[in-house]
Coordinates of N, CA and C in Angstrom, one line a residue:
M1 N 3.4 4.9 4.0 CA 3.8 5.5 2.7 C 3.0 6.7 2.5
A2 N 3.6 7.7 2.0 CA 2.9 9.0 1.7 C 3.5 9.6 0.4
Q3 N 2.6 10.2 -0.4 CA 3.1 11.0 -1.5 C 2.2 12.3 -1.6
F4 N 2.9 13.4 -1.7 CA 2.1 14.7 -1.6 C 2.9 15.8 -2.2
S5 N 2.3 16.9 -2.4 CA 3.0 18.1 -2.8 C 2.7 19.2 -1.8
H6 N 3.8 19.8 -1.2 CA 3.6 20.8 -0.2 C 4.8 21.7 -0.3
P7 N 4.6 23.1 -0.3 CA 5.8 24.0 -0.5 C 6.8 23.9 0.6
D8 N 6.4 23.5 1.9 CA 7.3 23.4 3.0 C 8.3 22.2 2.7
F9 N 8.0 21.3 1.8 CA 8.9 20.2 1.5 C 9.4 20.3 0.1
G10 N 9.4 21.5 -0.5 CA 10.0 21.7 -1.8 C 9.1 21.2 -3.0
G11 N 7.8 21.1 -2.7 CA 6.9 20.6 -3.8 C 6.6 19.1 -3.6
M12 N 6.7 18.4 -4.7 CA 6.4 17.0 -4.7 C 7.3 16.2 -3.8
S13 N 6.8 15.4 -2.9 CA 7.6 14.7 -1.9 C 7.0 13.3 -1.8
Q14 N 7.8 12.4 -1.3 CA 7.4 11.0 -1.1 C 8.1 10.4 0.1
W15 N 7.4 9.6 0.9 CA 8.0 9.0 2.0 C 7.5 7.6 2.2
S16 N 8.4 6.6 2.4 CA 8.1 5.3 2.9 C 9.3 4.9 3.7
S17 N 9.0 3.9 4.6 CA 10.1 3.5 5.5 C 11.3 3.1 4.7
G18 N 12.4 3.9 5.0 CA 13.7 3.6 4.3 C 13.9 4.4 3.0
M19 N 12.9 5.2 2.6 CA 13.1 6.0 1.4 C 12.3 7.3 1.5
T20 N 13.1 8.4 1.4 CA 12.5 9.8 1.5 C 12.9 10.6 0.3
M21 N 12.0 11.2 -0.4 CA 12.3 12.2 -1.5 C 11.6 13.5 -1.2
V22 N 12.3 14.6 -1.4 CA 11.7 15.9 -1.4 C 11.9 16.6 -2.7
G23 N 11.0 17.6 -2.9 CA 11.1 18.4 -4.2 C 12.5 19.1 -4.4
D24 N 13.1 19.5 -3.3 CA 14.4 20.2 -3.3 C 15.4 19.0 -3.1
M25 N 15.8 18.3 -4.2 CA 16.5 17.1 -4.1 C 17.8 17.1 -3.3
F26 N 18.5 18.1 -3.3 CA 19.8 18.1 -2.6 C 19.8 18.7 -1.2
N27 N 18.6 18.9 -0.7 CA 18.4 19.5 0.6 C 18.3 18.4 1.7
D28 N 19.4 18.0 2.2 CA 19.5 16.9 3.1 C 18.8 17.2 4.4
S29 N 18.8 18.4 4.9 CA 18.1 18.7 6.2 C 16.6 18.7 6.0
L30 N 16.1 19.1 4.8 CA 14.7 19.0 4.6 C 14.2 17.5 4.5
R31 N 15.1 16.7 3.8 CA 14.8 15.3 3.7 C 14.8 14.6 5.1
A32 N 15.7 15.0 6.0 CA 15.8 14.5 7.3 C 14.5 14.9 8.1
K33 N 14.1 16.2 7.9 CA 12.9 16.7 8.6 C 11.7 15.9 8.2
L34 N 11.5 15.6 6.9 CA 10.3 14.9 6.5 C 10.4 13.4 7.0
N35 N 11.6 12.9 7.0 CA 11.8 11.5 7.4 C 11.4 11.4 8.9
A36 N 11.8 12.4 9.7 CA 11.5 12.4 11.2 C 10.0 12.5 11.4
I37 N 9.4 13.5 10.7 CA 7.9 13.7 10.9 C 7.1 12.5 10.4
A38 N 7.4 12.0 9.2 CA 6.6 10.9 8.7 C 6.9 9.6 9.5
G39 N 8.1 9.4 10.0 CA 8.4 8.3 10.8 C 7.6 8.3 12.1
E40 N 7.5 9.5 12.8 CA 6.7 9.6 14.0 C 5.3 9.3 13.7
L41 N 4.7 9.9 12.6 CA 3.3 9.6 12.3 C 3.1 8.2 12.0
S42 N 3.9 7.5 11.3 CA 3.8 6.1 11.0 C 3.8 5.3 12.3
A43 N 4.7 5.6 13.2 CA 4.8 4.8 14.4 C 3.6 5.0 15.3
H44 N 3.1 6.3 15.3 CA 1.8 6.6 16.0 C 0.6 5.8 15.5
L45 N 0.5 5.7 14.1 CA -0.6 5.0 13.5 C -0.5 3.5 13.8
R46 N 0.7 3.0 13.8 CA 0.9 1.5 14.1 C 0.5 1.3 15.6
E47 N 0.9 2.2 16.5 CA 0.6 1.9 17.9 C -0.8 2.3 18.3
Q48 N -1.4 3.3 17.6 CA -2.7 3.8 17.9 C -3.6 3.8 16.7
P49 N -4.1 2.6 16.3 CA -4.9 2.5 15.1 C -6.2 3.4 15.2
A50 N -6.6 3.9 14.1 CA -7.8 4.8 14.1 C -9.0 4.0 14.6
E51 N -9.8 4.7 15.5 CA -11.0 4.0 16.0 C -12.1 4.3 15.0
Q52 N -12.9 3.3 14.8 CA -14.0 3.5 13.9 C -15.2 4.0 14.7
R53 N -15.8 5.0 14.1 CA -17.1 5.5 14.7 C -18.2 5.1 13.8
P54 N -19.4 5.0 14.3 CA -20.6 4.6 13.5 C -20.7 5.5 12.2
E55 N -20.4 6.8 12.3 CA -20.6 7.6 11.1 C -19.5 7.5 10.1
D56 N -18.4 6.8 10.4 CA -17.3 6.7 9.4 C -16.8 5.3 9.3
T57 N -17.7 4.3 9.3 CA -17.2 2.9 9.2 C -16.5 2.6 7.9
A58 N -16.7 3.3 6.9 CA -16.0 3.0 5.6 C -14.7 3.8 5.5
V59 N -14.3 4.6 6.5 CA -13.1 5.5 6.4 C -12.2 5.2 7.6
S60 N -10.9 5.1 7.3 CA -9.9 5.1 8.3 C -8.7 5.8 7.8
Y61 N -7.6 5.7 8.4 CA -6.4 6.3 7.9 C -5.8 5.5 6.7
R62 N -6.4 4.3 6.5 CA -6.1 3.5 5.3 C -7.2 3.7 4.3
S63 N -6.9 3.4 3.1 CA -8.0 3.5 2.0 C -9.1 2.6 2.3
A64 N -10.3 3.0 2.2 CA -11.5 2.2 2.4 C -11.8 1.4 1.1
G65 N -11.2 1.7 0.0 CA -11.4 1.0 -1.2 C -12.7 1.3 -1.9
P66 N -12.8 1.0 -3.1 CA -14.1 1.3 -3.8 C -15.2 0.2 -3.5
R67 N -16.4 0.5 -3.8 CA -17.5 -0.5 -3.7 C -17.2 -1.6 -4.7
H68 N -17.8 -2.7 -4.5 CA -17.5 -3.9 -5.3 C -18.1 -3.9 -6.7
T69 N -19.1 -3.1 -6.9 CA -19.8 -3.1 -8.2 C -18.8 -2.9 -9.4
G70 N -18.8 -3.9 -10.3 CA -18.0 -3.7 -11.5 C -16.5 -4.0 -11.2
S71 N -16.1 -4.6 -10.1 CA -14.7 -4.8 -9.8 C -14.1 -5.9 -10.6
W72 N -12.8 -5.9 -10.7 CA -12.1 -6.9 -11.5 C -11.7 -8.1 -10.7
W73 N -11.7 -8.0 -9.4 CA -11.3 -9.2 -8.5 C -12.5 -10.1 -8.3
P74 N -12.3 -11.3 -7.9 CA -13.4 -12.2 -7.6 C -14.3 -11.7 -6.5
Q75 N -15.6 -11.9 -6.7 CA -16.6 -11.3 -5.8 C -16.5 -11.9 -4.4
E76 N -16.1 -13.1 -4.2 CA -16.0 -13.7 -2.8 C -15.0 -13.0 -1.9
F77 N -14.2 -12.1 -2.4 CA -13.2 -11.4 -1.6 C -13.9 -10.2 -1.0
G78 N -15.0 -9.7 -1.5 CA -15.6 -8.5 -1.0 C -14.8 -7.2 -1.3
P79 N -15.0 -6.2 -0.5 CA -14.3 -4.9 -0.7 C -12.9 -5.0 -0.2
P80 N -11.9 -4.4 -1.0 CA -10.5 -4.4 -0.5 C -10.3 -3.2 0.5
S81 N -9.2 -3.3 1.2 CA -8.8 -2.2 2.1 C -8.1 -1.2 1.2
S82 N -7.5 -1.6 0.2 CA -6.8 -0.6 -0.8 C -6.7 -1.2 -2.1
V83 N -6.7 -0.4 -3.1 CA -6.5 -0.8 -4.5 C -5.6 0.3 -5.2
G84 N -5.0 -0.1 -6.3 CA -4.2 0.8 -7.1 C -3.9 0.2 -8.4
S85 N -3.5 1.1 -9.3 CA -3.1 0.7 -10.6 C -2.2 1.7 -11.3
Q86 N -1.4 1.2 -12.2 CA -0.5 2.0 -13.0 C -0.2 1.2 -14.2
N87 N -0.2 1.9 -15.4 CA 0.0 1.2 -16.6 C -0.9 0.0 -16.8
D88 N -0.4 -1.2 -17.0 CA -1.3 -2.4 -17.2 C -1.2 -3.3 -16.0
M89 N -0.9 -2.7 -14.8 CA -0.9 -3.6 -13.6 C -1.8 -2.9 -12.5
R90 N -2.5 -3.8 -11.9 CA -3.4 -3.3 -10.8 C -3.4 -4.3 -9.6
Y91 N -3.7 -3.8 -8.4 CA -3.7 -4.7 -7.3 C -4.8 -4.3 -6.4
A92 N -5.2 -5.3 -5.5 CA -6.2 -5.1 -4.5 C -5.8 -5.9 -3.3
V93 N -5.9 -5.3 -2.1 CA -5.5 -5.9 -0.8 C -6.8 -6.3 0.0
F94 N -6.8 -7.5 0.5 CA -7.9 -8.0 1.3 C -7.4 -8.5 2.6
P95 N -7.2 -7.7 3.6 CA -6.6 -8.1 4.9 C -7.4 -9.2 5.6
E96 N -8.8 -9.1 5.6 CA -9.6 -10.0 6.3 C -9.4 -11.4 5.7
K97 N -9.2 -11.5 4.4 CA -9.0 -12.8 3.8 C -7.5 -13.2 3.7
R98 N -6.6 -12.3 4.1 CA -5.2 -12.5 4.0 C -4.8 -12.7 2.6
R99 N -5.3 -11.9 1.7 CA -5.0 -12.1 0.2 C -4.6 -10.7 -0.4
L100 N -3.8 -10.9 -1.4 CA -3.4 -9.8 -2.3 C -3.6 -10.3 -3.7
I101 N -4.4 -9.6 -4.5 CA -4.7 -10.0 -5.9 C -4.0 -9.0 -6.8
I102 N -3.3 -9.5 -7.8 CA -2.6 -8.6 -8.8 C -3.0 -9.1 -10.1
N103 N -3.4 -8.1 -10.9 CA -3.8 -8.3 -12.3 C -2.7 -7.6 -13.2
D104 N -1.9 -8.3 -13.9 CA -0.8 -7.8 -14.6 C -1.0 -8.1 -16.1
H105 N -1.3 -7.1 -16.9 CA -1.6 -7.3 -18.3 C -2.7 -8.3 -18.6
G106 N -3.7 -8.3 -17.7 CA -4.9 -9.2 -17.9 C -4.8 -10.6 -17.2
Q107 N -3.6 -10.9 -16.6 CA -3.4 -12.1 -15.9 C -3.5 -11.9 -14.4
T108 N -4.4 -12.6 -13.8 CA -4.7 -12.4 -12.4 C -4.0 -13.5 -11.5
K109 N -3.3 -13.1 -10.5 CA -2.7 -14.0 -9.5 C -3.1 -13.6 -8.1
I110 N -3.3 -14.6 -7.3 CA -3.8 -14.4 -5.9 C -2.6 -14.9 -5.0
Y111 N -2.3 -14.0 -4.0 CA -1.2 -14.3 -3.1 C -1.7 -14.4 -1.6
D112 N -1.1 -15.2 -0.8 CA -1.4 -15.3 0.6 C -0.5 -14.3 1.3
T113 N -1.1 -13.3 2.0 CA -0.3 -12.3 2.7 C 0.2 -12.7 4.1
G114 N -0.3 -13.9 4.6 CA 0.1 -14.3 5.9 C -0.2 -13.3 7.0
D115 N 0.7 -13.0 7.8 CA 0.4 -12.1 8.9 C 0.8 -10.6 8.6
H116 N 1.1 -10.4 7.3 CA 1.5 -9.0 6.9 C 0.3 -8.1 6.9
Q117 N 0.4 -6.9 7.5 CA -0.6 -5.9 7.5 C -0.1 -4.8 6.5
I118 N -0.5 -5.0 5.3 CA 0.0 -4.1 4.2 C -0.5 -2.7 4.4
S119 N 0.5 -1.7 4.4 CA 0.1 -0.3 4.6 C 0.7 0.6 3.5
G120 N 1.4 0.1 2.6 CA 1.9 0.9 1.5 C 2.3 0.1 0.3
V121 N 2.5 0.8 -0.8 CA 2.8 0.1 -2.1 C 3.8 0.9 -2.9
S122 N 4.7 0.3 -3.6 CA 5.6 1.0 -4.5 C 5.7 0.2 -5.8
Q123 N 5.6 0.9 -6.9 CA 5.7 0.2 -8.2 C 6.9 0.7 -8.9
G124 N 7.8 -0.3 -9.3 CA 9.0 0.1 -10.1 C 8.6 0.5 -11.5
Q125 N 9.3 1.4 -12.1 CA 9.0 1.8 -13.4 C 9.9 1.2 -14.5
S126 N 10.6 0.1 -14.1 CA 11.4 -0.6 -15.1 C 10.5 -1.4 -16.1
A127 N 11.2 -2.1 -17.0 CA 10.4 -2.9 -17.9 C 9.6 -4.0 -17.2
E128 N 10.1 -4.4 -16.0 CA 9.5 -5.5 -15.3 C 8.3 -5.0 -14.4
S129 N 8.2 -3.7 -14.2 CA 7.0 -3.1 -13.4 C 6.8 -3.9 -12.1
T130 N 7.8 -4.0 -11.3 CA 7.6 -4.8 -10.0 C 6.9 -4.0 -9.0
L131 N 6.1 -4.8 -8.1 CA 5.4 -4.2 -7.0 C 6.1 -4.6 -5.7
T132 N 6.2 -3.7 -4.8 CA 6.7 -4.0 -3.4 C 5.7 -3.4 -2.5
F133 N 5.5 -4.0 -1.3 CA 4.6 -3.5 -0.3 C 5.3 -3.2 1.0
V134 N 4.7 -2.5 1.9 CA 5.2 -2.2 3.2 C 4.3 -2.8 4.2
S135 N 4.8 -3.6 5.2 CA 4.0 -4.1 6.3 C 4.7 -3.8 7.6
Q136 N 4.1 -4.3 8.7 CA 4.7 -4.1 10.0 C 6.1 -4.8 10.1
H137 N 6.4 -5.7 9.1 CA 7.6 -6.4 9.1 C 8.6 -5.7 8.1
G138 N 8.3 -4.6 7.5 CA 9.1 -4.0 6.5 C 8.7 -4.2 5.1
V139 N 9.6 -4.2 4.2 CA 9.3 -4.3 2.8 C 8.9 -5.7 2.4
V140 N 7.9 -5.9 1.7 CA 7.4 -7.2 1.2 C 7.4 -7.2 -0.3
R141 N 8.2 -8.1 -0.8 CA 8.2 -8.3 -2.3 C 7.2 -9.4 -2.7
V142 N 6.5 -9.2 -3.8 CA 5.5 -10.1 -4.2 C 6.1 -11.5 -4.4
S143 N 7.4 -11.5 -4.8 CA 8.1 -12.8 -5.0 C 8.3 -13.6 -3.6
D144 N 8.2 -12.8 -2.5 CA 8.3 -13.5 -1.2 C 7.0 -14.1 -0.7
L145 N 5.9 -13.8 -1.4 CA 4.6 -14.3 -0.9 C 4.3 -15.6 -1.6
E146 N 3.5 -16.4 -0.9 CA 3.1 -17.7 -1.5 C 1.9 -17.5 -2.4
R147 N 1.9 -18.2 -3.5 CA 0.7 -18.1 -4.4 C -0.5 -18.9 -3.7
A148 N -1.6 -18.3 -3.6 CA -2.8 -18.9 -3.0 C -3.7 -19.6 -4.1
D149 N -3.5 -19.2 -5.3 CA -4.3 -19.8 -6.4 C -3.6 -20.9 -7.2
A150 N -2.4 -21.3 -6.7 CA -1.6 -22.3 -7.4 C -1.6 -23.6 -6.7
R151 N -2.5 -23.8 -5.7 CA -2.5 -25.0 -4.8 C -3.3 -26.0 -5.4

């Protein structure tokens, strides 16, 4: 998943597997060009994961996440691979623990991500503010994941 602003793509643009938007909304050839480029990059990153070097152990093509100090998720999960928030909803992904933690209006829920390698997120702007994620298996809806804190 990528979101950026670049004049070659008509300004603000967004790409995720199955959805492409460019600043020049009705330019189908530009949208196809972005879809092809981003699709190739995404496939390359899946096939050739970034190698960690000693000098950049906290950085890869995925977000390294913030340090744990003052974090809202339980300390036993350690640092997340990625975090995000919008309005009154926030999330943190912990691939080593196979967990996704979502805090929605102050209520925290923990989900088992199974074998999903989460690489992107999208938040709906409806009244429900739904989250969906992208993994190597495609789109992952939170409702498709098993609760890990309800056992």
